[in-house]
Tab-separated table of C-alpha atoms in Angstrom:
chain	number	residue	atom	x	y	z
A	14	UNK	CA	12.919	10.144	-10.352
A	15	UNK	CA	16.044	7.951	-11.885
A	16	UNK	CA	17.090	5.183	-10.184
A	17	UNK	CA	20.473	5.621	-8.540
A	18	UNK	CA	23.905	4.589	-9.857
A	19	UNK	CA	24.722	1.805	-6.982
A	20	UNK	CA	27.978	2.369	-4.975
A	21	UNK	CA	30.936	0.324	-4.993
A	22	UNK	CA	30.341	-1.786	-2.210
A	23	UNK	CA	33.001	-2.027	0.877
A	24	UNK	CA	32.626	-5.429	1.275
A	25	UNK	CA	33.008	-8.488	-0.413
A	26	UNK	CA	30.059	-11.515	0.384
A	27	UNK	CA	31.491	-14.256	2.135
A	28	UNK	CA	30.356	-17.179	-0.219
A	29	UNK	CA	31.732	-17.662	-3.800
A	30	UNK	CA	28.132	-16.891	-5.007
A	31	UNK	CA	28.968	-14.884	-8.175
A	32	UNK	CA	31.914	-17.262	-9.627
A	33	UNK	CA	29.629	-20.075	-10.827
A	34	UNK	CA	28.754	-20.791	-14.429
A	35	UNK	CA	25.473	-20.379	-15.938
A	36	UNK	CA	23.009	-22.812	-17.817
A	37	UNK	CA	21.381	-21.804	-21.178
A	38	UNK	CA	18.633	-19.614	-19.435
A	39	UNK	CA	21.132	-17.362	-17.559
A	40	UNK	CA	20.839	-18.767	-13.740
A	41	UNK	CA	23.489	-20.898	-12.229
A	42	UNK	CA	23.205	-24.691	-11.850
A	43	UNK	CA	24.327	-24.323	-7.965
A	44	UNK	CA	21.494	-25.826	-5.766
A	45	UNK	CA	21.625	-22.757	-3.255
A	46	UNK	CA	19.995	-19.380	-3.792
A	47	UNK	CA	20.905	-16.532	-1.372
A	48	UNK	CA	19.372	-12.982	-1.039
A	49	UNK	CA	21.519	-10.265	0.896
A	50	UNK	CA	21.432	-6.432	1.095
A	51	UNK	CA	22.421	-2.997	2.775
A	52	UNK	CA	19.933	-0.908	4.748
A	53	UNK	CA	20.905	2.981	4.639
A	54	UNK	CA	19.141	4.552	7.636
A	55	UNK	CA	17.109	1.490	8.476
A	56	UNK	CA	14.177	1.930	10.536
A	57	UNK	CA	14.615	-1.515	12.558
A	58	UNK	CA	17.256	-4.262	12.807
A	59	UNK	CA	15.714	-6.717	10.426
A	60	UNK	CA	13.857	-7.606	7.063
A	61	UNK	CA	11.055	-10.230	6.638
A	62	UNK	CA	11.180	-12.400	3.433
A	63	UNK	CA	8.110	-13.898	2.788
A	64	UNK	CA	6.088	-16.176	-0.036
A	65	UNK	CA	2.563	-16.116	-0.188
A	66	UNK	CA	0.960	-15.060	3.607
A	67	UNK	CA	3.250	-17.570	4.998
A	68	UNK	CA	6.158	-15.813	7.248
A	69	UNK	CA	9.313	-17.444	5.636
A	70	UNK	CA	12.313	-15.588	7.352
A	71	UNK	CA	13.499	-12.769	9.990
A	72	UNK	CA	16.640	-11.765	8.984
A	73	UNK	CA	18.584	-9.741	11.224
A	74	UNK	CA	20.891	-7.059	10.136
A	75	UNK	CA	24.299	-7.162	11.571
A	76	UNK	CA	26.618	-3.817	13.073
A	77	UNK	CA	26.842	-2.130	9.423
A	78	UNK	CA	23.436	-2.704	8.543
A	79	UNK	CA	24.027	-5.628	6.404
A	80	UNK	CA	22.566	-9.195	6.103
A	81	UNK	CA	23.086	-12.324	3.795
A	82	UNK	CA	20.790	-14.986	3.861
A	83	UNK	CA	20.408	-18.576	2.380
A	84	UNK	CA	17.296	-19.420	1.429
A	85	UNK	CA	15.924	-22.929	2.884
A	86	UNK	CA	12.989	-25.025	1.260
A	87	UNK	CA	13.356	-22.757	-1.688
A	88	UNK	CA	10.793	-22.212	-4.563
A	89	UNK	CA	11.280	-19.973	-7.593
A	90	UNK	CA	9.057	-17.390	-8.277
A	91	UNK	CA	7.949	-13.632	-6.338
A	92	UNK	CA	9.081	-13.166	-2.875
A	93	UNK	CA	8.552	-9.897	-0.900
A	94	UNK	CA	10.773	-8.232	1.454
A	95	UNK	CA	9.620	-5.989	4.417
A	96	UNK	CA	11.810	-3.453	6.124
A	97	UNK	CA	8.777	-1.573	7.905
A	98	UNK	CA	6.860	0.526	6.374
A	99	UNK	CA	7.541	-0.659	3.162
A	100	UNK	CA	7.305	-3.899	0.908
A	101	UNK	CA	9.048	-4.619	-1.897
A	102	UNK	CA	9.214	-7.697	-4.522
A	103	UNK	CA	12.143	-9.608	-6.025
A	104	UNK	CA	12.294	-12.395	-8.298
A	105	UNK	CA	14.438	-15.316	-7.302
A	106	UNK	CA	15.158	-18.418	-9.145
A	107	UNK	CA	17.460	-21.238	-8.115
A	108	UNK	CA	21.358	-20.704	-7.754
A	109	UNK	CA	20.292	-16.577	-7.759
A	110	UNK	CA	22.568	-14.695	-5.482
A	111	UNK	CA	20.961	-11.535	-5.220
A	112	UNK	CA	21.996	-8.419	-3.295
A	113	UNK	CA	20.119	-4.740	-2.908
A	114	UNK	CA	20.963	-1.590	-1.454
A	115	UNK	CA	18.093	0.139	-0.369
A	116	UNK	CA	17.965	4.038	1.776
A	117	UNK	CA	14.862	4.285	3.563
A	118	UNK	CA	14.909	7.856	3.071
A	119	UNK	CA	14.522	7.250	-0.961
A	120	UNK	CA	12.728	3.949	-1.021
A	121	UNK	CA	12.382	2.580	-4.385
A	122	UNK	CA	14.061	5.402	-6.174
A	123	UNK	CA	17.511	4.365	-4.168
A	124	UNK	CA	16.636	0.371	-4.723
A	125	UNK	CA	19.731	-1.057	-6.552
A	126	UNK	CA	20.485	-4.685	-7.455
A	127	UNK	CA	23.851	-6.231	-7.759
A	128	UNK	CA	24.826	-10.195	-8.196
A	129	UNK	CA	23.275	-12.835	-9.923
A	130	UNK	CA	19.613	-12.127	-10.590
A	131	UNK	CA	20.374	-8.523	-10.752
A	132	UNK	CA	19.338	-7.608	-14.088
A	133	UNK	CA	15.632	-9.172	-13.820
A	134	UNK	CA	15.174	-7.525	-10.822
A	135	UNK	CA	16.348	-4.078	-11.955
A	136	UNK	CA	13.937	-4.305	-14.886
A	137	UNK	CA	11.099	-4.994	-12.374
A	138	UNK	CA	11.823	-1.722	-10.374
A	139	UNK	CA	12.428	0.013	-13.600
A	140	UNK	CA	8.936	-0.882	-14.796
A	141	UNK	CA	7.403	0.044	-11.452
A	142	UNK	CA	8.945	3.698	-11.642
A	143	UNK	CA	7.902	4.127	-15.215
A	144	UNK	CA	4.126	3.511	-14.408
A	145	UNK	CA	4.441	5.596	-10.863
A	146	UNK	CA	5.883	8.507	-13.423
A	147	UNK	CA	3.329	8.101	-16.156
A	148	UNK	CA	0.421	7.591	-13.670
A	149	UNK	CA	0.363	11.916	-13.287
A	150	UNK	CA	0.133	12.566	-16.477
A	151	UNK	CA	-2.367	9.864	-17.474
A	152	UNK	CA	-4.868	11.903	-14.836
A	153	UNK	CA	-3.635	15.160	-16.034
A	154	UNK	CA	-3.854	14.448	-19.767
A	155	UNK	CA	-3.876	10.967	-20.939
A	156	UNK	CA	-7.346	9.881	-19.550
A	157	UNK	CA	-8.783	12.989	-21.186
A	158	UNK	CA	-7.814	11.483	-24.801
A	159	UNK	CA	-10.596	9.991	-26.992
A	160	UNK	CA	-10.208	6.502	-27.062
A	161	UNK	CA	-8.278	6.156	-30.523
A	162	UNK	CA	-5.933	8.963	-29.443
A	163	UNK	CA	-5.791	7.098	-25.936
A	164	UNK	CA	-4.824	3.779	-27.414
A	165	UNK	CA	-2.307	5.106	-29.678
A	166	UNK	CA	-0.553	6.905	-27.024
A	167	UNK	CA	-0.502	3.591	-24.624
A	168	UNK	CA	0.794	1.593	-27.385
A	169	UNK	CA	3.694	3.810	-28.235
A	170	UNK	CA	4.403	3.788	-24.558
A	171	UNK	CA	4.180	-0.287	-24.397
A	172	UNK	CA	6.234	-0.910	-27.368
A	173	UNK	CA	9.207	0.978	-25.536
A	174	UNK	CA	8.822	-1.643	-22.596
A	175	UNK	CA	8.756	-4.422	-25.192
A	176	UNK	CA	11.862	-3.121	-26.930
A	177	UNK	CA	13.654	-2.959	-23.141
A	178	UNK	CA	12.495	-6.421	-22.504
A	179	UNK	CA	13.723	-7.957	-25.664
A	180	UNK	CA	17.152	-6.270	-25.346
A	181	UNK	CA	17.238	-7.684	-21.442
A	182	UNK	CA	16.266	-11.197	-22.800
A	183	UNK	CA	18.878	-10.999	-25.585
A	184	UNK	CA	21.569	-10.010	-22.936
A	185	UNK	CA	21.124	-12.639	-20.733
A	186	UNK	CA	18.517	-15.081	-21.972
A	187	UNK	CA	15.846	-15.142	-19.426
A	188	UNK	CA	14.209	-18.137	-18.178
A	189	UNK	CA	10.780	-19.211	-18.897
A	190	UNK	CA	9.234	-17.957	-15.737
A	191	UNK	CA	11.448	-14.931	-15.900
A	192	UNK	CA	10.074	-14.120	-19.119
A	193	UNK	CA	6.537	-14.433	-18.315
A	194	UNK	CA	6.851	-12.325	-14.907
A	195	UNK	CA	8.653	-9.703	-16.595
A	196	UNK	CA	6.496	-9.507	-19.486
A	197	UNK	CA	3.361	-9.205	-16.929
A	198	UNK	CA	4.867	-6.603	-15.088
A	199	UNK	CA	4.483	-3.985	-17.511
A	200	UNK	CA	1.458	-5.815	-19.574
A	201	UNK	CA	-0.943	-5.730	-16.798
A	202	UNK	CA	-0.209	-2.011	-15.974
A	203	UNK	CA	-1.291	-1.049	-19.491
A	204	UNK	CA	-4.464	-3.146	-19.176
A	205	UNK	CA	-4.926	-1.619	-15.943
A	206	UNK	CA	-5.074	1.970	-17.795
A	207	UNK	CA	-7.845	0.824	-20.110
A	208	UNK	CA	-9.844	-0.523	-17.172
A	209	UNK	CA	-9.454	2.842	-15.619
A	210	UNK	CA	-10.045	4.914	-18.737
A	211	UNK	CA	-13.624	4.231	-19.188
A	212	UNK	CA	-14.845	5.611	-15.854
A	213	UNK	CA	-11.852	8.351	-15.838
A	214	UNK	CA	-12.876	9.594	-19.113
A	215	UNK	CA	-16.467	9.175	-19.229
A	216	UNK	CA	-17.190	9.200	-15.572
A	217	UNK	CA	-19.047	6.553	-13.855
A	218	UNK	CA	-22.439	7.610	-14.728
A	219	UNK	CA	-21.954	8.415	-18.445
A	220	UNK	CA	-22.793	4.142	-19.116
A	221	UNK	CA	-24.267	4.828	-22.936
A	222	UNK	CA	-20.723	6.332	-23.869
A	223	UNK	CA	-18.595	3.516	-21.747
A	224	UNK	CA	-20.873	0.738	-23.797
A	225	UNK	CA	-19.939	2.456	-27.056
A	226	UNK	CA	-16.165	1.635	-26.826
A	227	UNK	CA	-14.996	-0.130	-29.619
A	228	UNK	CA	-14.392	-4.109	-28.984
A	229	UNK	CA	-11.119	-3.719	-29.574
A	230	UNK	CA	-10.291	-1.485	-26.624
A	231	UNK	CA	-10.770	-4.609	-24.290
A	232	UNK	CA	-9.633	-7.310	-26.551
A	233	UNK	CA	-6.391	-7.895	-23.900
A	234	UNK	CA	-9.088	-9.499	-21.531
A	235	UNK	CA	-9.219	-12.422	-23.692
A	236	UNK	CA	-5.566	-13.399	-22.735
A	237	UNK	CA	-5.912	-12.928	-19.093
A	238	UNK	CA	-5.488	-15.624	-16.719
A	239	UNK	CA	-7.366	-14.563	-13.420
A	240	UNK	CA	-5.716	-17.452	-11.320
A	241	UNK	CA	-2.150	-16.902	-12.204
A	242	UNK	CA	-0.147	-18.527	-9.567
A	243	UNK	CA	2.753	-17.192	-10.612
A	244	UNK	CA	1.759	-13.754	-10.912
A	245	UNK	CA	-0.359	-13.783	-7.352
A	246	UNK	CA	2.459	-11.408	-5.905
A	247	UNK	CA	3.109	-9.063	-8.682
A	248	UNK	CA	1.748	-5.588	-8.194
A	249	UNK	CA	0.601	-5.016	-11.669
A	250	UNK	CA	-1.369	-8.379	-11.699
A	251	UNK	CA	-3.087	-7.351	-8.434
A	252	UNK	CA	-3.796	-3.652	-9.579
A	253	UNK	CA	-5.380	-5.021	-12.799
A	254	UNK	CA	-7.623	-7.322	-10.991
A	255	UNK	CA	-8.898	-4.518	-8.793
A	256	UNK	CA	-9.616	-2.173	-11.442
A	257	UNK	CA	-11.304	-5.006	-13.602
A	258	UNK	CA	-13.575	-5.469	-10.500
A	259	UNK	CA	-14.371	-1.991	-10.081
A	260	UNK	CA	-15.045	-1.067	-13.678
A	261	UNK	CA	-17.151	-4.308	-13.873
A	262	UNK	CA	-19.108	-3.002	-10.821
A	263	UNK	CA	-19.985	0.093	-12.540
A	264	UNK	CA	-20.791	-1.340	-16.004
A	265	UNK	CA	-22.648	-4.165	-14.655
A	266	UNK	CA	-24.310	-3.182	-11.426
A	267	UNK	CA	-24.535	0.371	-10.856
A	268	UNK	CA	-25.118	0.954	-14.980
A	269	UNK	CA	-24.916	4.657	-14.627
A	270	UNK	CA	-25.692	5.138	-11.152
A	271	UNK	CA	-23.759	6.607	-8.365
A	272	UNK	CA	-21.714	3.918	-6.232
A	273	UNK	CA	-23.128	6.405	-3.127
A	274	UNK	CA	-26.698	5.238	-4.016
A	275	UNK	CA	-26.152	1.638	-3.025
A	276	UNK	CA	-22.472	0.801	-1.344
A	277	UNK	CA	-23.897	-2.222	-0.025
A	278	UNK	CA	-25.026	-3.626	-3.019
A	279	UNK	CA	-21.867	-2.810	-5.355
A	280	UNK	CA	-19.898	-4.633	-2.768
A	281	UNK	CA	-21.736	-7.850	-2.539
A	282	UNK	CA	-21.666	-7.564	-6.495
A	283	UNK	CA	-18.027	-7.244	-6.260
A	284	UNK	CA	-17.575	-10.068	-3.728
A	285	UNK	CA	-19.794	-12.333	-5.589
A	286	UNK	CA	-17.767	-11.593	-9.024
A	287	UNK	CA	-14.651	-12.824	-7.204
A	288	UNK	CA	-16.484	-15.836	-5.956
A	289	UNK	CA	-17.134	-16.985	-9.443
A	290	UNK	CA	-14.183	-15.710	-11.172
A	291	UNK	CA	-11.216	-16.638	-8.927
A	292	UNK	CA	-10.338	-19.855	-8.009
A	293	UNK	CA	-7.039	-19.957	-6.644
A	294	UNK	CA	-7.162	-19.458	-3.068
A	295	UNK	CA	-4.473	-16.991	-2.308
A	296	UNK	CA	-5.488	-14.503	-5.117
A	297	UNK	CA	-9.344	-14.944	-4.177
A	298	UNK	CA	-8.875	-14.237	-0.329
A	299	UNK	CA	-6.809	-11.429	-0.914
A	300	UNK	CA	-9.252	-9.681	-3.060
A	301	UNK	CA	-12.138	-10.577	-0.717
A	302	UNK	CA	-9.881	-9.405	1.985
A	303	UNK	CA	-9.352	-6.540	-0.063
A	304	UNK	CA	-12.773	-5.548	-1.011
A	305	UNK	CA	-14.387	-5.857	2.377
A	306	UNK	CA	-12.121	-4.294	4.465
A	307	UNK	CA	-12.524	-1.023	2.428
A	308	UNK	CA	-16.109	-1.082	2.624
A	309	UNK	CA	-15.766	-1.710	6.782
A	310	UNK	CA	-13.159	1.411	6.872
A	311	UNK	CA	-15.549	3.825	4.882
A	312	UNK	CA	-19.206	2.597	6.236
A	313	UNK	CA	-20.725	3.754	9.437
A	314	UNK	CA	-23.827	1.556	9.284
A	315	UNK	CA	-23.560	-1.617	11.593
A	316	UNK	CA	-26.552	-3.680	9.604
A	317	UNK	CA	-24.799	-2.946	6.287
A	318	UNK	CA	-21.368	-3.988	7.784
A	319	UNK	CA	-22.794	-6.837	9.254
A	320	UNK	CA	-24.441	-8.042	5.766
A	321	UNK	CA	-21.235	-7.397	3.849
A	322	UNK	CA	-19.332	-9.460	6.577
A	323	UNK	CA	-21.652	-12.313	6.225
A	324	UNK	CA	-20.833	-12.546	2.831
A	325	UNK	CA	-17.423	-12.281	2.963
A	326	UNK	CA	-17.399	-15.116	5.666
A	327	UNK	CA	-19.419	-17.527	2.992
A	328	UNK	CA	-16.585	-17.089	0.485
A	329	UNK	CA	-13.464	-16.752	2.166
A	330	UNK	CA	-11.228	-19.851	3.424
A	331	UNK	CA	-8.802	-17.978	5.038
A	332	UNK	CA	-9.651	-17.709	9.102
A	333	UNK	CA	-7.066	-15.161	10.198
A	334	UNK	CA	-8.630	-12.661	7.557
A	335	UNK	CA	-12.084	-13.631	9.068
A	336	UNK	CA	-10.899	-13.119	12.540
A	337	UNK	CA	-8.982	-9.847	11.451
A	338	UNK	CA	-12.340	-8.460	9.429
A	339	UNK	CA	-14.418	-9.292	12.433
A	340	UNK	CA	-11.975	-7.255	15.016
A	341	UNK	CA	-12.335	-4.252	12.239
A	342	UNK	CA	-16.297	-4.713	12.391
A	343	UNK	CA	-16.441	-4.277	16.031
A	344	UNK	CA	-13.996	-1.373	15.935
A	345	UNK	CA	-15.437	0.600	13.484
A	346	UNK	CA	-19.036	0.203	15.336
A	347	UNK	CA	-17.669	1.835	18.256
A	348	UNK	CA	-16.248	4.969	16.210
A	349	UNK	CA	-19.699	6.483	14.954
A	350	UNK	CA	-20.233	10.188	15.113
A	351	UNK	CA	-21.537	11.073	18.791
A	352	UNK	CA	-20.081	7.938	20.268
A	353	UNK	CA	-17.727	8.756	23.033
A	354	UNK	CA	-14.006	7.774	21.791
A	355	UNK	CA	-12.653	4.645	23.297
A	356	UNK	CA	-10.442	6.083	26.268
A	357	UNK	CA	-6.856	4.588	25.547
A	358	UNK	CA	-4.034	4.759	27.591
A	359	UNK	CA	-1.379	7.591	26.647
A	360	UNK	CA	2.312	8.065	28.096
A	361	UNK	CA	2.984	11.969	27.910
A	362	UNK	CA	6.537	13.250	26.858
A	363	UNK	CA	7.147	13.984	30.505
A	364	UNK	CA	6.715	9.853	31.250
A	365	UNK	CA	2.916	10.225	32.892
A	366	UNK	CA	0.380	7.878	32.068
A	367	UNK	CA	-2.730	9.588	31.342
A	368	UNK	CA	-6.290	9.106	29.575
A	369	UNK	CA	-7.054	10.170	25.831
A	370	UNK	CA	-9.871	11.988	27.535
A	371	UNK	CA	-7.850	14.203	29.526
A	372	UNK	CA	-5.914	15.581	26.396
A	373	UNK	CA	-9.441	17.400	25.085
A	374	UNK	CA	-8.617	21.072	26.347
A	375	UNK	CA	-10.318	22.781	23.037
A	376	UNK	CA	-13.780	22.712	21.406
A	377	UNK	CA	-12.269	20.308	18.922
A	378	UNK	CA	-9.156	18.137	19.026
A	379	UNK	CA	-7.615	16.668	15.805
A	380	UNK	CA	-5.955	13.205	16.604
A	381	UNK	CA	-3.036	12.473	14.087
A	382	UNK	CA	-0.858	9.556	14.218
A	383	UNK	CA	2.969	8.528	13.406
A	384	UNK	CA	5.812	6.073	13.511
A	385	UNK	CA	9.147	6.487	13.619
A	386	UNK	CA	9.326	3.611	10.949
A	387	UNK	CA	8.328	6.242	8.433
A	388	UNK	CA	10.546	9.439	8.743
A	389	UNK	CA	9.201	10.961	5.663
A	390	UNK	CA	5.556	10.579	6.596
A	391	UNK	CA	5.949	11.859	9.871
A	392	UNK	CA	7.848	14.533	9.124
A	393	UNK	CA	5.477	15.707	6.591
A	394	UNK	CA	2.736	15.125	8.862
A	395	UNK	CA	3.721	17.533	11.873
A	396	UNK	CA	4.553	20.089	9.408
A	397	UNK	CA	1.061	19.742	7.922
A	398	UNK	CA	-0.330	20.067	11.591
A	399	UNK	CA	1.605	23.011	12.052
A	400	UNK	CA	0.088	24.675	9.164
A	401	UNK	CA	-3.303	23.827	10.261
A	402	UNK	CA	-2.841	24.517	13.784
A	403	UNK	CA	-1.906	28.394	12.506
A	404	UNK	CA	-4.943	28.631	10.064
A	405	UNK	CA	-7.374	27.344	12.738
A	406	UNK	CA	-6.053	28.394	15.961
A	407	UNK	CA	-9.583	27.075	18.052
A	408	UNK	CA	-8.622	23.412	16.498
A	409	UNK	CA	-6.215	21.519	18.543
A	410	UNK	CA	-3.600	19.076	17.111
A	411	UNK	CA	-2.208	16.091	18.970
A	412	UNK	CA	0.334	13.788	17.639
A	413	UNK	CA	0.230	10.258	18.733
A	414	UNK	CA	3.070	7.632	18.241
A	415	UNK	CA	1.968	3.975	17.463
A	416	UNK	CA	5.430	2.509	17.891
A	417	UNK	CA	6.056	-0.700	20.287
A	418	UNK	CA	8.683	0.145	23.116
A	419	UNK	CA	10.281	3.045	21.249
A	420	UNK	CA	9.807	5.567	24.333
A	421	UNK	CA	13.282	6.904	23.990
A	422	UNK	CA	13.788	7.065	20.293
A	423	UNK	CA	10.363	8.951	20.220
A	424	UNK	CA	11.350	11.462	22.747
A	425	UNK	CA	14.588	11.961	20.854
A	426	UNK	CA	12.802	12.507	17.981
A	427	UNK	CA	10.496	15.127	19.490
A	428	UNK	CA	13.446	16.903	20.882
A	429	UNK	CA	15.427	16.786	17.341
A	430	UNK	CA	12.462	18.055	15.398
A	431	UNK	CA	11.573	20.613	17.889
A	432	UNK	CA	8.219	19.506	18.291
A	433	UNK	CA	5.832	20.919	20.904
A	434	UNK	CA	6.139	18.167	23.691
A	435	UNK	CA	2.769	19.277	25.234
A	436	UNK	CA	1.076	17.765	22.262
A	437	UNK	CA	3.064	14.776	21.790
A	438	UNK	CA	2.010	11.343	23.388
A	439	UNK	CA	2.416	7.877	22.518
A	440	UNK	CA	0.217	4.809	23.029
A	441	UNK	CA	0.689	2.776	26.452
A	442	UNK	CA	-0.573	-0.653	24.426
A	443	UNK	CA	0.056	0.487	20.925
A	444	UNK	CA	-1.300	-2.500	19.158
A	445	UNK	CA	-4.481	-2.582	21.148
A	446	UNK	CA	-5.132	1.154	20.692
A	447	UNK	CA	-4.149	0.914	16.998
A	448	UNK	CA	-6.982	-1.627	16.587
A	449	UNK	CA	-9.627	0.130	18.705
A	450	UNK	CA	-9.145	3.455	17.005
A	451	UNK	CA	-8.918	1.510	13.597
A	452	UNK	CA	-5.735	3.247	12.532
A	453	UNK	CA	-4.553	1.533	9.255
A	454	UNK	CA	-4.093	4.776	7.263
A	455	UNK	CA	-1.149	6.912	8.458
A	456	UNK	CA	-2.916	9.989	7.367
A	457	UNK	CA	-6.055	9.333	9.377
A	458	UNK	CA	-7.232	12.176	11.528
A	459	UNK	CA	-9.924	11.548	14.358
A	460	UNK	CA	-11.967	14.780	14.992
A	461	UNK	CA	-13.530	14.604	18.585
A	462	UNK	CA	-15.150	17.570	20.541
A	463	UNK	CA	-14.220	18.662	24.135
A	464	UNK	CA	-16.511	15.949	25.857
A	465	UNK	CA	-14.931	13.151	23.757
A	466	UNK	CA	-17.600	12.671	21.317
A	467	UNK	CA	-16.523	11.483	18.169
A	468	UNK	CA	-17.182	14.321	15.295
A	469	UNK	CA	-15.708	12.309	12.090
A	470	UNK	CA	-12.907	9.576	11.696
A	471	UNK	CA	-12.836	9.576	7.919
A	472	UNK	CA	-10.010	12.056	7.735
A	473	UNK	CA	-7.242	12.379	5.841
A	474	UNK	CA	-4.747	14.801	7.081
A	475	UNK	CA	-3.335	15.973	3.420
A	476	UNK	CA	-6.617	15.756	2.008
A	477	UNK	CA	-8.279	19.380	0.570
A	478	UNK	CA	-11.734	18.429	1.888
A	479	UNK	CA	-10.391	17.697	5.337
A	480	UNK	CA	-9.189	21.449	5.443
A	481	UNK	CA	-12.756	22.659	4.120
A	482	UNK	CA	-14.128	20.681	6.985
A	483	UNK	CA	-11.661	22.268	9.456
A	484	UNK	CA	-12.737	25.806	7.966
A	485	UNK	CA	-16.680	25.387	8.899
A	486	UNK	CA	-15.965	23.829	11.929
A	487	UNK	CA	-13.562	26.801	13.293
A	488	UNK	CA	-16.232	29.088	11.680
A	489	UNK	CA	-18.785	27.466	14.030
A	490	UNK	CA	-16.663	27.639	17.083
A	491	UNK	CA	-15.626	31.263	16.232
A	492	UNK	CA	-19.446	32.458	15.810
A	493	UNK	CA	-20.862	30.891	19.058
A	494	UNK	CA	-18.089	32.397	21.355
């Protein structure tokens, strides 16, 4: 999908931010920097602007769902703004007066910028969307090409981006920082593709052919700064770091064996690699957190989880992340198959306070979760649950809302979309319940039997493997009746 043309705005910003002259690098010589915007179909009445892990500013929308914000204690670089459930990044430099328009029903495809700083941020979103569009073709065809043909194809695509960058730089004379970040926004995506190629083309067990890849295939690695503070918020840079670490574990640790034969060893190798390679605390702590949380979420072995967490704790300097992961380990240890699911307080559509254990009426119940903050997801989740209910009537699908203090809006959504009110509930204590049931993935489904014993907690509502599992369970139920 193409970026939509931005509509003419119905209001004029109240500051004269677009009428100052610019210096040789195309940015304003004023001291102040502003960010403004309009959220179409907002999910809440605020956005959060942040840099690194520190909460910078919570900015409230006005009655027209717009805002204008002067950034205090400004530091040039990549910022993120969050309007739940989505995050986006923007590049802000001294004197920028950047305005964006975002429709939550269309997200990245609707994001459009105007004002001082618009061109470079439009470039960033263009590069992001180009990569998204090309990803499916990579999986279907690109990774099947032989190494030389793959490199040739990627070089053609890379040169198109370079041409687009040079056109922009000629037009507005980018600052050194902007040049660096804009170049990295597309270069690192191509680095990632090369890291992914070896195990996508040959498979993780064909180590002999992976090792036969020409040296020229990975020459870019010599250019990579694994501790680049200017790029630490950039999606493409972080994607590359993760792909590099994964590829390294396949080629240097498993060496042709399946990841499943030693998931603990692979995870410990990756943690040690990050510890030896990364010195920037922000980058290091985030990579360590991602590797550890991924392991904890997919592992049911308490001893293994403890071992991985001990390794993580010895390497991370972020105490908040450590506390978070300790809670995650404790929660996942309670969600093993055959354990009784933690009995949460629910509110029914009639306003009654009930226990989770009271809703298990059929031999198997599938619990799925949704939030008003993500309309696209909750509509598709309910549609999928309805399809599966029709196919497997002996399995009960229960939708649980995870929002804080949104009961009226939740009830309106149930009525508006004609959801079955007898199969809809909300958590009485959403934050605590979400932590106890480890609801970090919006597509998560928990399967329990009629006694409340956990069958499985690692299901994806939209995954074909999940439906195969449902089919087997449904057949077992039918054969026992």
